[in-house]
Amino acid sequence: MTVPMSPIYLDYNATTPLLPEVVAAMLPYLSEHFGNPSSSHIYGSRTKSAVAHAREQVARLLGCSADEIFFTSGGTEANNLSICGVAEAWRDRQATSGHIVTSVIEHPATSNPCSWLQHRGMRVSRTPVDSTGRITIESLKQSIDSSTTLVTLMHSNNETGVLQPISEAAALAHEVGAVMHTDAAQSIGKIPVHVDNLGVDLLSVAGHKLYAPKGVGALYVRRGTPILPFLRGAGHERGLRPGTENVASIVGLGEACEQARLHLTDTEPRLLRLRNRLWNRLNAVIPGLALNGHPDLRLPNTLNLRFPMVSGLSLLAATPEVAASTGSACHDGAETASSVILAMGIPQEQAIGSVRFTVGRMTTEEQIDQAAEALSRSWSRLVS
């Protein structure tokens, strides 16, 4: 079988292409505007102003003040800084290990720092999810207690797109004086995300999930939140994140956030229509096809499906016309069932048939129809 040069891209939760507006905003800072933002001369002041403008653009999207935005190398660093930074601040003030509450479906950028802190003496509670992939309020109530230091939960799951009860979790965390962090990498630019509506103290952003470059992200830190730097260096980012700023990528992130803010009311329903179009076409011709995750409370672009009698990996291998994934791009490629799907109570033999399809701003209806036809044709060949 000949592999097409440009298969239909349905893996926007893994990464997104750069928007033309983002590229245009970045180009001057890849050529003529090369100064160090910390330099006092004109070359430095130009790039310093560009970073400040980008900070304002990110803040406008999240509904916060610009001085509450700190730039990082991506969502992973933002999560590590949140989790380890709050833990370190707690140790510094309380001289005790503390307690973290998280969930069983977190991205490794959250689960691994929690495990690392657990090995260093912190108590970590991992709450389960229900059959739709949602964290339950009852399980959170049972996990959060007077010793809880931090609650860290993803805003939406990267594999199923299921939205989590973040505002309710934040209220429970604040009742006991704990800090609330959410990894909103997958949600930003797809649905409205406002820090005050969520009630969070910390929120992570990953640039390459919303049409900005890879290797840049941001962390929202509510004023007064106890947090210490995880890296040691000079006083960049007001001392919280040392290292000379990645100016061009920061400018790109700012522009991506601005585009998201301007077009969100149009983008969200369009993504939903495309996602549902793919589901309807596949469901009409594949008996036993099942949805992983909540039918309604999920991202408008995400469709995680269980194909009967085949593995997701074999289905994608048989369909080179479509670029999708069997789970997170960070640990894709192995013939094993996703831990996220298994956590929902789905048996191993069914979970292994799962495939994640995610549409984006460049996806067209014609591509959806072509993908549905190719996938259904491959599935029929595999089960015949």
Short mmCIF file of C-alpha atoms in Angstrom, two decimals:
data_model
loop_
_atom_site.label_atom_id
_atom_site.label_comp_id
_atom_site.label_asym_id
_atom_site.label_seq_id
_atom_site.Cartn_x
_atom_site.Cartn_y
_atom_site.Cartn_z
CA MET A 1 0.00 0.00 0.00
CA THR A 2 1.35 3.42 -0.95
CA VAL A 3 1.45 5.89 1.93
CA PRO A 4 0.07 9.30 0.88
CA MET A 5 2.50 12.19 1.07
CA SER A 6 0.07 14.25 3.16
CA PRO A 7 -2.41 12.10 5.09
CA ILE A 8 -5.45 13.73 6.63
CA TYR A 9 -4.30 15.18 9.94
CA LEU A 10 -6.64 14.29 12.81
CA ASP A 11 -4.18 14.54 15.70
CA TYR A 12 -4.52 18.16 16.82
CA ASN A 13 -4.36 17.18 20.50
CA ALA A 14 -0.82 15.93 19.85
CA THR A 15 0.30 19.19 18.28
CA THR A 16 -0.96 21.96 16.02
CA PRO A 17 0.55 23.70 13.00
CA LEU A 18 1.47 27.36 13.33
CA LEU A 19 -1.18 29.85 12.33
CA PRO A 20 -0.08 32.22 9.54
CA GLU A 21 -0.63 35.12 11.93
CA VAL A 22 1.69 33.48 14.44
CA VAL A 23 4.43 33.00 11.86
CA ALA A 24 4.11 36.63 10.73
CA ALA A 25 4.35 37.89 14.31
CA MET A 26 7.44 35.78 15.02
CA LEU A 27 9.49 36.52 11.90
CA PRO A 28 10.88 39.94 12.94
CA TYR A 29 12.16 38.37 16.18
CA LEU A 30 13.98 35.66 14.25
CA SER A 31 15.90 38.23 12.23
CA GLU A 32 16.25 41.96 12.95
CA HIS A 33 14.98 42.07 16.56
CA PHE A 34 17.56 39.81 18.20
CA GLY A 35 18.34 41.71 21.41
CA ASN A 36 18.37 40.26 24.91
CA PRO A 37 15.31 41.56 26.80
CA SER A 38 17.51 42.10 29.86
CA SER A 39 19.82 44.52 28.01
CA SER A 40 19.29 48.21 28.69
CA HIS A 41 19.97 49.47 25.14
CA ILE A 42 17.50 49.79 22.26
CA TYR A 43 18.01 46.22 21.05
CA GLY A 44 17.00 44.92 24.46
CA SER A 45 14.12 47.34 24.97
CA ARG A 46 12.52 46.26 21.68
CA THR A 47 12.42 42.61 22.64
CA LYS A 48 11.46 43.43 26.23
CA SER A 49 8.44 45.34 24.89
CA ALA A 50 7.53 42.38 22.67
CA VAL A 51 7.60 40.00 25.64
CA ALA A 52 5.46 42.41 27.67
CA HIS A 53 2.92 42.64 24.83
CA ALA A 54 2.74 38.85 24.58
CA ARG A 55 2.20 38.63 28.33
CA GLU A 56 -0.79 40.94 28.00
CA GLN A 57 -2.20 38.84 25.15
CA VAL A 58 -2.03 35.64 27.20
CA ALA A 59 -3.57 37.42 30.19
CA ARG A 60 -6.49 38.72 28.12
CA LEU A 61 -7.35 35.20 26.99
CA LEU A 62 -7.29 33.84 30.54
CA GLY A 63 -8.98 36.84 32.16
CA CYS A 64 -6.14 37.75 34.51
CA SER A 65 -3.53 40.45 35.00
CA ALA A 66 -0.35 40.45 32.91
CA ASP A 67 1.83 40.28 36.02
CA GLU A 68 0.25 36.91 36.85
CA ILE A 69 1.64 35.31 33.64
CA PHE A 70 5.07 33.65 33.63
CA PHE A 71 6.61 32.23 30.47
CA THR A 72 8.06 28.71 30.46
CA SER A 73 9.44 26.21 27.93
CA GLY A 74 6.03 24.51 27.68
CA GLY A 75 3.26 22.76 29.56
CA THR A 76 5.57 20.20 31.15
CA GLU A 77 7.71 22.87 32.77
CA ALA A 78 4.62 24.84 33.84
CA ASN A 79 3.24 21.74 35.56
CA ASN A 80 6.55 20.91 37.23
CA LEU A 81 6.97 24.49 38.40
CA SER A 82 3.44 24.50 39.84
CA ILE A 83 3.67 21.16 41.63
CA CYS A 84 7.25 21.29 42.82
CA GLY A 85 7.20 25.03 43.43
CA VAL A 86 4.18 24.85 45.71
CA ALA A 87 5.60 21.80 47.48
CA GLU A 88 8.89 23.60 48.09
CA ALA A 89 7.11 26.69 49.39
CA TRP A 90 5.10 24.46 51.74
CA ARG A 91 8.22 22.77 53.08
CA ASP A 92 9.87 26.18 53.50
CA ARG A 93 6.96 27.53 55.55
CA GLN A 94 5.63 24.48 57.37
CA ALA A 95 8.69 22.24 57.68
CA THR A 96 6.40 19.27 56.90
CA SER A 97 6.00 17.11 53.81
CA GLY A 98 2.39 18.02 52.97
CA HIS A 99 -0.21 16.27 50.87
CA ILE A 100 -1.06 16.38 47.14
CA VAL A 101 -4.38 15.33 45.64
CA THR A 102 -4.40 14.44 41.94
CA SER A 103 -6.16 11.89 39.71
CA VAL A 104 -5.41 8.57 38.02
CA ILE A 105 -5.76 10.03 34.50
CA GLU A 106 -3.25 12.87 34.62
CA HIS A 107 -0.68 13.52 31.90
CA PRO A 108 2.85 12.33 32.81
CA ALA A 109 3.84 16.00 33.14
CA THR A 110 1.67 15.99 36.27
CA SER A 111 1.76 12.39 37.47
CA ASN A 112 5.55 12.06 37.34
CA PRO A 113 6.34 15.16 39.44
CA CYS A 114 3.76 13.94 41.95
CA SER A 115 5.46 10.54 42.07
CA TRP A 116 8.86 12.19 42.48
CA LEU A 117 7.59 14.19 45.45
CA GLN A 118 6.00 11.07 46.88
CA HIS A 119 9.40 9.38 46.84
CA ARG A 120 10.72 12.38 48.77
CA GLY A 121 8.14 11.96 51.53
CA MET A 122 5.01 13.80 50.40
CA ARG A 123 1.70 12.00 50.68
CA VAL A 124 -0.10 11.73 47.33
CA SER A 125 -3.73 10.72 46.83
CA ARG A 126 -4.92 9.77 43.34
CA THR A 127 -8.67 10.00 42.85
CA PRO A 128 -10.44 7.61 40.44
CA VAL A 129 -12.78 8.48 37.58
CA ASP A 130 -16.24 7.19 36.73
CA SER A 131 -17.22 5.25 33.61
CA THR A 132 -17.38 8.49 31.58
CA GLY A 133 -13.84 9.51 32.52
CA ARG A 134 -14.89 12.21 34.99
CA ILE A 135 -13.36 12.74 38.40
CA THR A 136 -16.15 12.50 40.96
CA ILE A 137 -16.75 15.13 43.61
CA GLU A 138 -17.30 12.40 46.20
CA SER A 139 -13.86 10.93 45.61
CA LEU A 140 -12.33 14.40 45.91
CA LYS A 141 -14.14 14.99 49.19
CA GLN A 142 -12.73 11.74 50.51
CA SER A 143 -9.19 12.63 49.38
CA ILE A 144 -8.91 16.29 50.44
CA ASP A 145 -8.28 16.87 54.14
CA SER A 146 -6.79 19.43 56.49
CA SER A 147 -3.24 18.39 55.55
CA THR A 148 -3.76 18.91 51.81
CA THR A 149 -1.21 21.30 50.30
CA LEU A 150 -2.07 21.16 46.61
CA VAL A 151 -4.83 19.83 44.38
CA THR A 152 -3.69 19.36 40.76
CA LEU A 153 -6.16 18.13 38.14
CA MET A 154 -6.21 18.46 34.37
CA HIS A 155 -8.90 20.73 32.93
CA SER A 156 -9.63 18.35 30.08
CA ASN A 157 -8.20 14.93 29.36
CA ASN A 158 -5.79 14.81 26.44
CA GLU A 159 -7.04 11.41 25.24
CA THR A 160 -10.82 11.53 25.74
CA GLY A 161 -11.32 15.31 25.90
CA VAL A 162 -13.49 14.85 28.99
CA LEU A 163 -13.86 18.06 31.01
CA GLN A 164 -13.15 17.81 34.71
CA PRO A 165 -14.98 19.57 37.60
CA ILE A 166 -12.24 22.12 38.24
CA SER A 167 -14.29 24.89 39.85
CA GLU A 168 -15.84 22.42 42.31
CA ALA A 169 -12.40 20.97 43.09
CA ALA A 170 -11.01 24.48 43.63
CA ALA A 171 -13.76 25.25 46.12
CA LEU A 172 -12.98 22.07 48.07
CA ALA A 173 -9.24 22.83 48.01
CA HIS A 174 -9.71 26.37 49.27
CA GLU A 175 -11.93 25.20 52.13
CA VAL A 176 -8.85 23.55 53.68
CA GLY A 177 -6.38 26.24 52.61
CA ALA A 178 -4.86 24.24 49.75
CA VAL A 179 -3.62 25.61 46.42
CA MET A 180 -5.49 24.62 43.22
CA HIS A 181 -3.61 23.95 39.97
CA THR A 182 -5.01 22.83 36.63
CA ASP A 183 -3.25 21.74 33.47
CA ALA A 184 -5.35 23.46 30.79
CA ALA A 185 -3.02 22.69 27.88
CA GLN A 186 -5.70 20.90 25.84
CA SER A 187 -8.53 23.33 26.60
CA ILE A 188 -6.98 26.69 25.74
CA GLY A 189 -8.25 27.93 22.38
CA LYS A 190 -11.00 25.32 22.09
CA ILE A 191 -13.37 26.43 24.85
CA PRO A 192 -13.53 29.47 27.16
CA VAL A 193 -11.05 29.18 30.03
CA HIS A 194 -11.25 31.96 32.63
CA VAL A 195 -9.18 31.69 35.78
CA ASP A 196 -11.71 33.44 38.01
CA ASN A 197 -14.60 31.29 36.79
CA LEU A 198 -12.51 28.22 37.54
CA GLY A 199 -11.27 29.57 40.86
CA VAL A 200 -7.77 28.21 40.25
CA ASP A 201 -4.53 29.57 41.69
CA LEU A 202 -2.27 28.09 39.01
CA LEU A 203 -2.97 27.20 35.38
CA SER A 204 -0.63 25.71 32.76
CA VAL A 205 -0.58 26.59 29.05
CA ALA A 206 1.31 24.76 26.27
CA GLY A 207 1.97 26.77 23.11
CA HIS A 208 1.99 23.93 20.59
CA LYS A 209 -1.54 22.89 21.53
CA LEU A 210 -3.00 26.20 20.29
CA TYR A 211 -1.12 26.91 17.05
CA ALA A 212 1.97 28.46 18.65
CA PRO A 213 5.49 26.96 18.48
CA LYS A 214 6.71 23.95 20.39
CA GLY A 215 9.01 24.73 23.30
CA VAL A 216 7.06 27.62 24.79
CA GLY A 217 4.31 27.80 27.39
CA ALA A 218 2.99 29.88 30.23
CA LEU A 219 1.97 29.55 33.84
CA TYR A 220 -0.73 31.65 35.46
CA VAL A 221 0.03 32.32 39.12
CA ARG A 222 -2.64 34.09 41.15
CA ARG A 223 -1.19 36.88 43.26
CA GLY A 224 -0.30 35.67 46.74
CA THR A 225 0.04 32.00 45.79
CA PRO A 226 2.94 30.43 47.72
CA ILE A 227 5.41 29.15 45.14
CA LEU A 228 9.19 28.98 44.85
CA PRO A 229 11.33 28.63 41.70
CA PHE A 230 12.21 25.12 40.60
CA LEU A 231 15.20 26.21 38.52
CA ARG A 232 18.06 28.25 39.87
CA GLY A 233 19.54 31.15 37.93
CA ALA A 234 19.17 34.87 37.35
CA GLY A 235 16.09 36.95 37.99
CA HIS A 236 14.17 36.47 34.74
CA GLU A 237 10.37 36.27 34.93
CA ARG A 238 10.47 38.13 38.23
CA GLY A 239 12.67 35.44 39.74
CA LEU A 240 10.27 32.54 39.24
CA ARG A 241 11.62 31.14 35.98
CA PRO A 242 15.28 32.00 35.25
CA GLY A 243 16.77 31.89 31.76
CA THR A 244 16.92 34.34 28.87
CA GLU A 245 13.48 34.58 27.31
CA ASN A 246 12.69 32.72 24.09
CA VAL A 247 11.46 35.95 22.53
CA ALA A 248 10.29 34.77 19.10
CA SER A 249 8.33 31.85 20.52
CA ILE A 250 6.87 33.99 23.31
CA VAL A 251 5.69 36.45 20.67
CA GLY A 252 4.16 33.51 18.80
CA LEU A 253 2.37 32.30 21.91
CA GLY A 254 1.00 35.77 22.53
CA GLU A 255 -0.34 36.02 18.99
CA ALA A 256 -1.85 32.52 19.18
CA CYS A 257 -3.69 33.52 22.37
CA GLU A 258 -4.90 36.69 20.69
CA GLN A 259 -6.22 34.72 17.71
CA ALA A 260 -7.91 32.26 20.05
CA ARG A 261 -9.61 35.08 21.93
CA LEU A 262 -10.81 36.77 18.74
CA HIS A 263 -12.15 33.63 17.05
CA LEU A 264 -13.26 31.34 19.88
CA THR A 265 -16.98 31.95 19.36
CA ASP A 266 -16.62 30.76 15.76
CA THR A 267 -14.03 28.04 16.35
CA GLU A 268 -15.82 26.09 19.07
CA PRO A 269 -19.07 25.31 17.16
CA ARG A 270 -17.15 24.55 13.96
CA LEU A 271 -14.95 22.01 15.73
CA LEU A 272 -18.04 20.44 17.28
CA ARG A 273 -19.70 20.05 13.87
CA LEU A 274 -16.63 18.41 12.38
CA ARG A 275 -16.20 16.05 15.32
CA ASN A 276 -19.85 14.99 15.24
CA ARG A 277 -19.72 14.56 11.46
CA LEU A 278 -16.90 12.03 11.85
CA TRP A 279 -18.74 10.17 14.63
CA ASN A 280 -22.00 10.01 12.66
CA ARG A 281 -20.34 8.67 9.52
CA LEU A 282 -18.32 6.02 11.33
CA ASN A 283 -21.16 5.00 13.64
CA ALA A 284 -23.47 4.47 10.68
CA VAL A 285 -21.25 1.81 9.07
CA ILE A 286 -19.30 0.13 11.92
CA PRO A 287 -21.50 -2.05 14.17
CA GLY A 288 -20.47 -2.00 17.81
CA LEU A 289 -18.45 1.21 17.57
CA ALA A 290 -18.36 2.87 21.01
CA LEU A 291 -17.45 6.26 22.41
CA ASN A 292 -14.83 6.57 25.15
CA GLY A 293 -15.70 9.36 27.55
CA HIS A 294 -18.61 11.59 28.44
CA PRO A 295 -21.05 12.13 25.54
CA ASP A 296 -21.37 15.86 26.21
CA LEU A 297 -18.86 17.13 28.78
CA ARG A 298 -15.77 17.00 26.58
CA LEU A 299 -13.76 19.16 24.24
CA PRO A 300 -15.57 20.01 21.00
CA ASN A 301 -12.73 18.66 18.85
CA THR A 302 -12.03 15.30 20.52
CA LEU A 303 -13.45 11.91 19.53
CA ASN A 304 -12.03 8.80 21.21
CA LEU A 305 -13.58 5.63 19.78
CA ARG A 306 -13.40 1.88 20.50
CA PHE A 307 -13.37 -0.15 17.30
CA PRO A 308 -14.62 -3.71 17.85
CA MET A 309 -12.54 -6.79 16.96
CA VAL A 310 -9.38 -4.83 16.01
CA SER A 311 -6.61 -3.00 17.81
CA GLY A 312 -6.35 0.72 17.34
CA LEU A 313 -2.74 0.37 16.25
CA SER A 314 -3.58 -2.15 13.54
CA LEU A 315 -6.43 0.01 12.27
CA LEU A 316 -4.21 3.07 11.94
CA ALA A 317 -1.47 1.00 10.30
CA ALA A 318 -4.03 -0.18 7.75
CA THR A 319 -5.19 3.40 7.12
CA PRO A 320 -2.16 5.47 6.07
CA GLU A 321 -4.52 8.06 4.61
CA VAL A 322 -5.28 9.22 8.18
CA ALA A 323 -2.90 10.57 10.82
CA ALA A 324 -4.37 9.91 14.27
CA SER A 325 -3.22 8.21 17.47
CA THR A 326 -4.13 5.44 19.89
CA GLY A 327 -3.54 7.69 22.91
CA SER A 328 -1.26 10.43 24.09
CA ALA A 329 1.48 11.35 21.63
CA CYS A 330 3.88 11.24 24.59
CA HIS A 331 3.56 7.47 24.91
CA ASP A 332 1.99 6.34 21.64
CA GLY A 333 3.17 3.50 19.44
CA ALA A 334 2.92 0.46 21.73
CA GLU A 335 0.34 -2.31 21.39
CA THR A 336 -1.08 -1.76 24.87
CA ALA A 337 -4.32 -0.32 26.11
CA SER A 338 -4.31 3.25 27.37
CA SER A 339 -4.28 3.61 31.15
CA VAL A 340 -6.82 6.42 30.78
CA ILE A 341 -9.29 4.12 29.03
CA LEU A 342 -8.65 1.29 31.50
CA ALA A 343 -9.28 3.69 34.41
CA MET A 344 -12.83 4.11 33.13
CA GLY A 345 -13.49 0.41 33.76
CA ILE A 346 -13.26 -0.69 30.13
CA PRO A 347 -11.83 -4.22 29.77
CA GLN A 348 -8.35 -4.59 28.29
CA GLU A 349 -9.57 -6.53 25.25
CA GLN A 350 -11.97 -3.70 24.33
CA ALA A 351 -9.76 -0.79 25.36
CA ILE A 352 -7.01 -1.88 22.97
CA GLY A 353 -9.32 -0.99 20.07
CA SER A 354 -9.32 2.69 21.01
CA VAL A 355 -8.27 5.47 18.64
CA ARG A 356 -8.21 9.22 19.32
CA PHE A 357 -9.29 11.57 16.52
CA THR A 358 -8.92 15.30 17.08
CA VAL A 359 -9.93 17.97 14.58
CA GLY A 360 -8.57 21.50 14.34
CA ARG A 361 -8.86 24.85 12.68
CA MET A 362 -7.47 23.56 9.38
CA THR A 363 -9.76 20.51 9.18
CA THR A 364 -12.41 20.50 6.42
CA GLU A 365 -15.66 18.61 5.94
CA GLU A 366 -14.20 16.96 2.84
CA GLN A 367 -11.30 15.62 4.92
CA ILE A 368 -13.72 14.26 7.52
CA ASP A 369 -15.70 12.39 4.86
CA GLN A 370 -12.55 11.00 3.25
CA ALA A 371 -11.19 9.90 6.64
CA ALA A 372 -14.45 8.19 7.59
CA GLU A 373 -14.51 6.29 4.31
CA ALA A 374 -10.88 5.19 4.64
CA LEU A 375 -11.26 4.08 8.25
CA SER A 376 -14.45 2.13 7.66
CA ARG A 377 -12.90 0.44 4.63
CA SER A 378 -9.81 -0.56 6.66
CA TRP A 379 -11.93 -1.85 9.55
CA SER A 380 -14.00 -4.00 7.17
CA ARG A 381 -10.86 -5.52 5.66
CA LEU A 382 -9.36 -6.29 9.09
CA VAL A 383 -12.46 -8.07 10.44
CA SER A 384 -13.41 -9.95 7.28
#
